[in-house]
Structure formats: C-alpha cells, structure tokens
Amino acid sequence: MLSRLARPAAVLCRGLATSAQNNAKVAVLGASGGIGQPLSLLLKNSPLVSRLTLYDIAHTPGVAADLSHIETRANVKGFLGPEQLPECLKGCDVVVIPAGVPRKPGMTRDDLFNTNASIVATLTTACAKHCPEAMICIISNPVNSTIPITSEVFKKHGVYNPNRIFGVTTLDIVRANTFVAELKGLDPARVSVPVIGGHAGKTIIPLISQCTPKVDFPQDQLEKLTGRIQEAGTEVVKAKAGAGSATLSMAYAGARFVFSLVDAMNGKEGVIECSFVRSEETESPYFSTPLLLGKNGIEKNLGIGKITPFEEKMVAEAMAELKASIKKGEDFAKNFK
Ligand SMILES: NC(=O)c1ccc[n+]([C@@H]2O[C@H](COP(=O)([O-])OP(=O)(O)OC[C@H]3O[C@@H](n4cnc5c(N)ncnc54)[C@H](O)[C@@H]3O)[C@@H](O)[C@H]2O)c1
C-alpha cells in the first residue's frame, strides 16, 4: 500500500505530464542539515514540485548538485550565504525552514531559543521582504516560540497573514499514528490521531479519543502512550547520544505537511493537517488544532472538538507553558533588529 507520503505525490514521476496544477516552487532554508537534506530529497522526488531552491550557510552547492542529478522534473538550485538568500526566495509558493541547532541529550527545546530565535527571525525577515505571499512552514525549535517570532516579523513588515504561517508539528501526529498502530496491530498508514496544543513536552496533546479507527486503552496504558508521544523526540535525542535529534522522521513529516499544503493550494478538497498557528480556540494565542487547508492556507480552523476529561486536563495544564513560550518569542521579535 502507498504510504501517506507517497499517496499525494503519486509514485516516482518519470514521464509525468506536467500541468499547471503541479508547479509548486518550494524553498528549504537550512537545506544542508540533518533534516534539510532528506527533506529536500523527498521534495525533489515529488511531481508536485517544479522548482526547489536550497539555502544554507554551508554546503548547498554540493547538496544541490547531488539532488539535481535525480531524474525528476523539479529544477534544483543551491544558494549559499545571506547575499544569495533573496534570489532563493523570489517567486516561492512555500518556504520550509529547518535551519538552526538541534537538541543534545539533557536539553529541552527551549534551551535552543538563544541560537534559533535569531536564525528564524533573520530568515523570516528575508521571507517577509522577498516572498511575503508564500506559505511559511517552520520546523526550527522551539516551535512554540518560533511561530510567534515569525508572526511578529511579518507584522513589522506589514505583510502578516496568519493563514500562511505554520508551525510544523506533523511529527507528533506521525509518531502518535505509529505508536497506536504498534499497540493495536494496525496498519499505521490507516491510523489518524489528531495532536493538539504545542510542540514541546506536556504541550503536546494527543487526542487518542478522536483516533480513527476508534481505539480504546485502559487508563494506565493511555497515560503511558501519551507520555511516550510527548517524549518521543527525547527518545531519539537519547538514542543519537549527542549526534542530534530526529532528522529522517522529521523530513518525512515535513514533506507530508508540504504535500498536504500544496495539494490544498492546488484545489484538492478536504485536506486536513494539525499545525501550530495563530488561534482563537483557547486562551493561548497560538495553538495547534486540525485545520482545513485551502488555496490560501488555512481555510477553516476545525477546533478541538469533543474531548475527554483526561484530555481537557492536559489542555488546561499546557496553558501556562504555552503562553510563556509565546510571550518569550513575541518579546524577542519586538527587540530584534
Ligand atoms: N518541528 C519538529 O518536530 C522538529 C523535529 C526535529 C528537529 N527540529 C528542529 O529542526 C532544527 C534543525 O535540526 P537538524 O537536525 O536539521 O539540525 P542540523 O544542525 O543538522 O542542521 C541545521 C542546518 O541549519 C543550518 N543553519 C544554521 N544557521 C543558519 C542560518 N542562519 N541560515 C541558514 N541555515 C542555517 C546549518 O548550517 C545546518 O545545515 C532544529 O532546531 C531542531 O530542533 C524540529
């Protein structure tokens, strides 16, 4: 069976007829990194993408030369260093940003703030100037702060559109689907668990009660499963023992999100993904919930829906941390020059 990732993008695309529908111009900023390289490979492999521009402060000529030999139609070009960034962004429909340092054992995502906040602010400033209409997908952590930073940067430049700025939390959904499938002996490609809230520890809130197909767990197993989903990133950080955090599964998740977005931009109906976005669904000004995507980004926020008292408690307990991380990002962006 085709995976979720292969489904929208079809299989390999030799001889694929080009149509006006499949002409997404996508930029990856941080393209030489652990996430950036496999993500760029998956994007290059998709018939949805016609132009792939790769930016980093190192190694992009090599990554681009390598990818450009693959027999798919996306035109690949590498851009190196800040003076080449504007050219990388011009005309882009979608910009994906996995630039920045990853966690090492013992670190929280918030520990990355000092380095990654300015990287994200710098890159999104360039996006606001050179492709203000593009969909901006931020992977760089801490996502709970880097999305508010991006919003503030776009506001500063007078080009803010909350329907086009996304915190990529798809890996939490991918993990939840996989872990539920493992426990229940299901095909993971057929499991769908919404994950709401934010993208750090207790702010990651899987809604197992809304899983399709419907699954039931005794409370102790439910709590263990929920904890594993929340700490799955740390599981990878520990296993990599200092060599970084999730890269391959994140590349898969990032590509899944971009393909959903591009499908929706191309007019496909009923495309739903969870993402950390500007939100009025709770008292937190940014919050992830399932979103109906469309030609212009978020078409409709589908909200939290019916949840259990256990899930309600998690939402309530996430609020303080979410609001603090959001404020930290907003304060940083206000002082960023
Ligand atoms: N959203 C998620 O679910 C999720 C999951 C895993 C990792 N992450 C985050 O993704 C980020 C990248 O992780 P990684 O493992 O690929 O790290 P990495 O160190 O392997 O790669 C980062 C890349 O960013 C580049 N970079 C640094 N500063 C830059 C700048 N100013 N402009 C352009 N590029 C720059 C580096 O040269 C490097 O190639 C980290 O912040 C990590 O925490 C997010």
XYZ file of C-alpha atoms and ligand atoms in Angstrom:
381
model
C 0.000 0.000 0.000
C 1.150 3.514 -0.659
C 2.173 5.464 2.402
C 0.593 8.785 3.314
C 3.627 10.488 1.872
C 3.525 8.657 -1.424
C -0.216 8.992 -1.799
C -0.487 12.707 -2.592
C 2.722 12.799 -4.533
C 1.997 9.627 -6.501
C 4.907 7.328 -7.104
C 8.082 8.230 -8.936
C 7.342 10.638 -11.658
C 9.286 9.732 -14.766
C 7.329 10.806 -17.793
C 4.777 12.534 -15.641
C 2.727 15.010 -17.640
C 3.285 18.481 -16.263
C 0.211 20.514 -15.552
C -0.369 23.993 -14.217
C -1.526 22.263 -11.046
C 1.804 20.713 -10.241
C 4.114 23.670 -10.289
C 4.941 24.446 -6.691
C 8.087 26.453 -6.128
C 9.472 25.403 -2.777
C 12.462 26.752 -0.832
C 14.213 24.929 2.000
C 16.210 27.153 4.377
C 18.733 25.085 6.328
C 18.845 22.639 3.426
C 22.269 21.140 4.213
C 21.339 19.921 7.678
C 20.214 16.643 9.151
C 16.582 17.437 8.330
C 17.226 19.705 5.357
C 18.941 17.084 3.179
C 16.421 14.223 3.409
C 13.557 16.730 3.284
C 14.982 18.179 0.083
C 15.315 14.653 -1.323
C 11.639 13.907 -0.627
C 10.595 17.230 -2.178
C 12.766 16.560 -5.238
C 11.052 13.187 -5.555
C 7.596 14.757 -5.778
C 5.792 15.604 -9.006
C 4.084 18.449 -7.124
C 7.315 20.451 -7.058
C 8.659 22.210 -10.156
C 11.384 24.331 -8.552
C 13.380 23.545 -5.431
C 15.673 26.254 -4.109
C 18.048 25.256 -1.326
C 19.579 27.749 1.072
C 22.083 27.300 3.892
C 25.199 28.945 5.257
C 27.200 25.831 4.261
C 27.348 23.030 1.668
C 24.374 23.951 -0.539
C 26.354 23.820 -3.820
C 27.112 20.147 -3.128
C 23.634 19.221 -1.920
C 22.045 20.933 -4.913
C 24.465 19.372 -7.436
C 23.798 15.938 -5.960
C 19.988 16.259 -5.949
C 19.928 17.845 -9.395
C 21.027 14.521 -10.975
C 17.834 12.767 -9.880
C 15.569 12.039 -12.822
C 12.571 14.026 -11.625
C 11.488 17.302 -13.077
C 11.952 19.710 -10.152
C 14.673 22.175 -11.054
C 17.151 22.328 -8.151
C 19.404 25.254 -7.334
C 21.620 25.905 -4.329
C 22.128 29.284 -2.639
C 24.918 29.959 -0.159
C 25.173 32.757 2.396
C 22.960 35.755 3.161
C 23.699 37.655 -0.064
C 22.152 34.785 -2.076
C 19.053 34.403 0.119
C 16.811 36.928 -1.727
C 17.293 35.101 -5.023
C 16.452 31.775 -3.343
C 13.142 33.154 -2.092
C 11.856 35.154 -5.061
C 8.736 33.606 -6.560
C 8.385 30.894 -3.903
C 4.981 29.426 -3.065
C 6.167 27.556 0.014
C 9.181 28.099 2.276
C 10.189 25.373 4.730
C 12.624 26.299 7.490
C 14.600 23.605 9.326
C 17.609 25.910 9.971
C 19.121 26.018 13.432
C 20.770 23.888 16.072
C 19.168 20.630 17.283
C 18.978 19.319 20.869
C 21.646 17.280 22.612
C 20.872 14.893 25.499
C 19.661 16.772 28.576
C 18.437 19.794 26.604
C 14.838 20.986 26.277
C 13.600 22.597 23.079
C 13.538 25.902 24.931
C 17.292 25.603 25.524
C 17.663 26.165 21.762
C 15.930 29.537 21.958
C 19.022 31.733 22.211
C 20.544 30.411 18.983
C 17.490 29.587 16.926
C 15.386 32.661 17.672
C 17.753 34.946 15.804
C 18.241 32.445 12.953
C 14.462 32.228 12.454
C 13.988 35.982 12.812
C 16.721 36.638 10.217
C 15.360 34.106 7.725
C 11.719 35.136 8.114
C 12.695 38.801 7.718
C 14.040 37.829 4.294
C 10.793 35.935 3.568
C 8.703 38.973 4.553
C 10.756 41.085 2.135
C 11.161 38.715 -0.804
C 8.183 36.311 -0.766
C 5.573 37.839 1.547
C 2.772 35.783 -0.011
C 4.451 32.397 0.432
C 3.285 29.761 2.903
C 5.877 29.683 5.691
C 6.433 26.341 7.415
C 8.692 26.499 10.459
C 10.399 23.344 11.700
C 13.116 25.070 13.791
C 12.619 24.686 17.529
C 11.313 25.822 19.898
C 8.261 25.903 17.604
C 6.134 27.286 20.481
C 8.298 30.446 20.241
C 9.490 30.486 16.612
C 5.932 30.844 15.253
C 5.190 33.944 17.365
C 8.595 35.282 16.234
C 7.665 34.735 12.579
C 4.276 36.405 13.046
C 5.841 39.446 14.704
C 8.443 39.741 11.931
C 5.712 39.657 9.265
C 3.661 42.215 11.218
C 6.698 44.508 11.409
C 6.936 44.419 7.617
C 3.198 44.985 7.157
C 2.678 41.661 5.355
C 1.235 39.472 8.130
C -1.309 36.871 7.116
C -1.954 34.358 9.939
C -3.418 31.878 7.462
C 0.000 31.410 5.864
C 2.298 30.838 8.843
C 2.569 27.263 10.153
C 4.487 25.583 12.952
C 5.217 22.084 11.688
C 4.043 19.678 14.407
C 3.329 16.839 11.965
C 5.991 14.622 13.527
C 3.878 14.417 16.690
C 0.955 13.125 14.622
C 3.196 10.718 12.701
C 4.549 9.322 15.988
C 1.099 9.038 17.550
C -0.172 7.145 14.495
C 2.824 4.801 14.575
C 2.667 4.061 18.321
C -1.101 3.456 18.317
C -0.751 1.158 15.296
C 2.032 -0.797 17.044
C -0.066 -1.313 20.172
C -3.199 -2.329 18.281
C -1.626 -4.280 15.432
C -2.972 -1.860 12.816
C -1.506 -0.538 9.573
C -0.022 2.843 10.643
C -0.918 4.381 7.276
C -4.583 3.896 8.195
C -4.384 5.351 11.702
C -5.065 9.026 12.292
C -4.573 10.673 15.687
C -5.025 14.449 15.975
C -2.360 16.029 18.190
C -3.180 19.493 19.503
C -1.551 22.159 21.696
C 2.090 22.942 21.086
C 5.337 21.183 20.222
C 7.224 20.632 23.497
C 6.753 18.082 26.290
C 3.426 18.500 28.094
C 2.136 20.962 25.489
C 1.974 18.046 23.006
C -1.581 16.716 23.488
C -2.557 13.600 21.529
C -6.315 13.127 21.264
C -6.461 9.350 21.370
C -10.228 9.612 21.934
C -10.539 11.059 18.411
C -8.339 8.436 16.758
C -9.652 6.839 13.600
C -10.233 3.944 13.610
C -11.594 4.168 17.141
C -9.245 2.612 19.696
C -9.600 2.024 23.428
C -6.896 1.696 26.055
C -7.073 1.124 29.807
C -6.177 4.378 31.634
C -2.681 3.234 32.661
C -1.814 2.273 29.071
C -3.330 5.517 27.775
C -1.144 7.533 30.121
C 1.964 5.592 29.116
C 1.183 6.024 25.415
C 0.506 9.741 25.859
C 3.794 10.162 27.735
C 5.684 8.301 25.013
C 4.249 10.562 22.294
C 5.156 13.655 24.334
C 8.712 12.449 24.941
C 9.316 10.721 21.608
C 11.678 13.480 20.470
C 13.758 12.932 23.593
C 13.759 9.173 22.888
C 15.534 9.938 19.586
C 17.859 12.553 21.122
C 18.986 9.974 23.725
C 19.429 7.206 21.151
C 21.518 9.501 18.939
C 23.691 10.206 22.011
C 24.878 13.689 21.101
C 24.553 13.404 17.320
C 21.357 15.478 17.180
C 17.611 14.946 17.184
C 15.067 13.404 14.825
C 16.043 14.089 11.225
C 14.718 11.308 8.967
C 11.270 11.010 10.556
C 11.150 14.809 10.679
C 11.997 15.026 6.992
C 9.140 12.598 6.281
C 6.770 14.630 8.466
C 7.868 17.945 6.915
C 7.365 16.569 3.415
C 3.945 15.202 4.377
C 2.932 18.663 5.600
C 4.245 20.448 2.486
C 2.495 17.981 0.156
C -0.801 18.472 2.014
C -0.406 22.225 1.756
C 0.424 22.111 -1.954
C -2.441 19.685 -2.634
C -4.824 22.130 -0.931
C -3.306 25.103 -2.787
C -3.936 23.158 -5.999
C -7.636 22.949 -5.160
C -7.852 19.498 -3.578
C -10.732 19.489 -1.103
C -10.898 18.103 2.412
C -7.162 18.364 3.170
C -6.708 18.474 6.949
C -3.492 18.765 8.952
C -2.778 19.817 12.522
C -0.368 22.739 12.857
C 0.693 25.277 15.485
C -0.870 28.533 14.259
C -2.444 31.797 15.386
C -5.624 30.637 17.060
C -8.713 31.685 18.931
C -9.681 28.181 20.010
C -8.276 28.520 23.542
C -6.864 31.268 25.736
C -3.447 30.628 24.164
C -2.907 32.990 21.201
C -1.223 30.194 19.248
C -2.426 26.619 19.399
C -2.397 23.556 17.198
C -5.703 22.006 16.120
C -6.835 20.248 12.948
C -7.005 22.788 10.111
C -8.850 22.574 6.831
C -6.315 23.757 4.257
C -7.182 25.538 1.036
C -5.818 27.701 -1.780
C -4.878 30.459 0.643
C -3.537 28.403 3.521
C -5.842 27.903 6.482
C -9.399 27.810 5.197
C -11.026 26.858 8.475
C -9.822 26.039 11.960
C -11.689 22.862 12.870
C -11.094 23.386 16.585
C -10.569 20.891 19.375
C -13.871 19.034 19.082
C -15.195 16.723 21.772
C -12.501 15.564 24.181
C -12.351 13.501 27.371
C -11.768 14.883 30.889
C -8.215 13.410 30.723
C -7.529 15.386 27.530
C -9.206 18.522 28.923
C -6.870 18.374 31.915
C -3.851 18.190 29.597
C -5.073 21.250 27.680
C -5.531 23.190 30.931
C -2.089 22.139 32.175
C -0.381 23.163 28.916
C -1.641 26.761 29.012
C 0.957 28.322 31.324
C 3.926 26.886 29.404
C 2.412 27.714 26.025
C 1.698 31.316 26.955
C 5.183 31.789 28.437
C 6.903 30.384 25.314
C 4.733 32.540 23.056
C 5.465 35.678 25.055
C 9.177 34.892 25.004
C 9.049 34.717 21.197
C 6.995 37.892 20.857
C 9.275 39.845 23.198
C 12.337 38.659 21.309
C 10.887 39.669 17.939
C 9.907 43.118 19.176
C 13.542 43.847 20.082
C 15.050 42.147 17.014
C 16.708 44.428 14.525
N 9.355 20.616 14.448
C 9.836 19.430 14.782
O 9.079 18.481 15.013
C 11.315 19.196 14.816
C 11.819 17.882 14.891
C 13.194 17.695 14.898
C 14.059 18.787 14.871
N 13.542 20.049 14.820
C 14.403 21.236 14.774
O 14.896 21.432 13.462
C 16.108 22.199 13.517
C 17.189 21.602 12.611
O 17.553 20.320 13.055
P 18.674 19.466 12.279
O 18.767 18.161 12.976
O 18.436 19.511 10.817
O 19.972 20.342 12.618
P 21.383 20.381 11.809
O 22.366 21.058 12.703
O 21.710 19.032 11.285
O 21.055 21.316 10.566
C 20.756 22.653 10.706
C 21.172 23.371 9.449
O 20.829 24.753 9.624
C 21.892 25.498 9.027
N 21.879 26.859 9.538
C 22.346 27.332 10.715
N 22.201 28.668 10.763
C 21.639 29.040 9.599
C 21.258 30.285 9.048
N 21.424 31.429 9.709
N 20.701 30.288 7.812
C 20.527 29.132 7.132
N 20.871 27.930 7.599
C 21.436 27.896 8.815
C 23.151 24.725 9.362
O 24.242 25.105 8.512
C 22.690 23.298 9.165
O 22.906 22.865 7.826
C 16.483 22.253 14.999
O 16.068 23.483 15.520
C 15.661 21.140 15.614
O 15.383 21.369 16.971
C 12.190 20.258 14.789
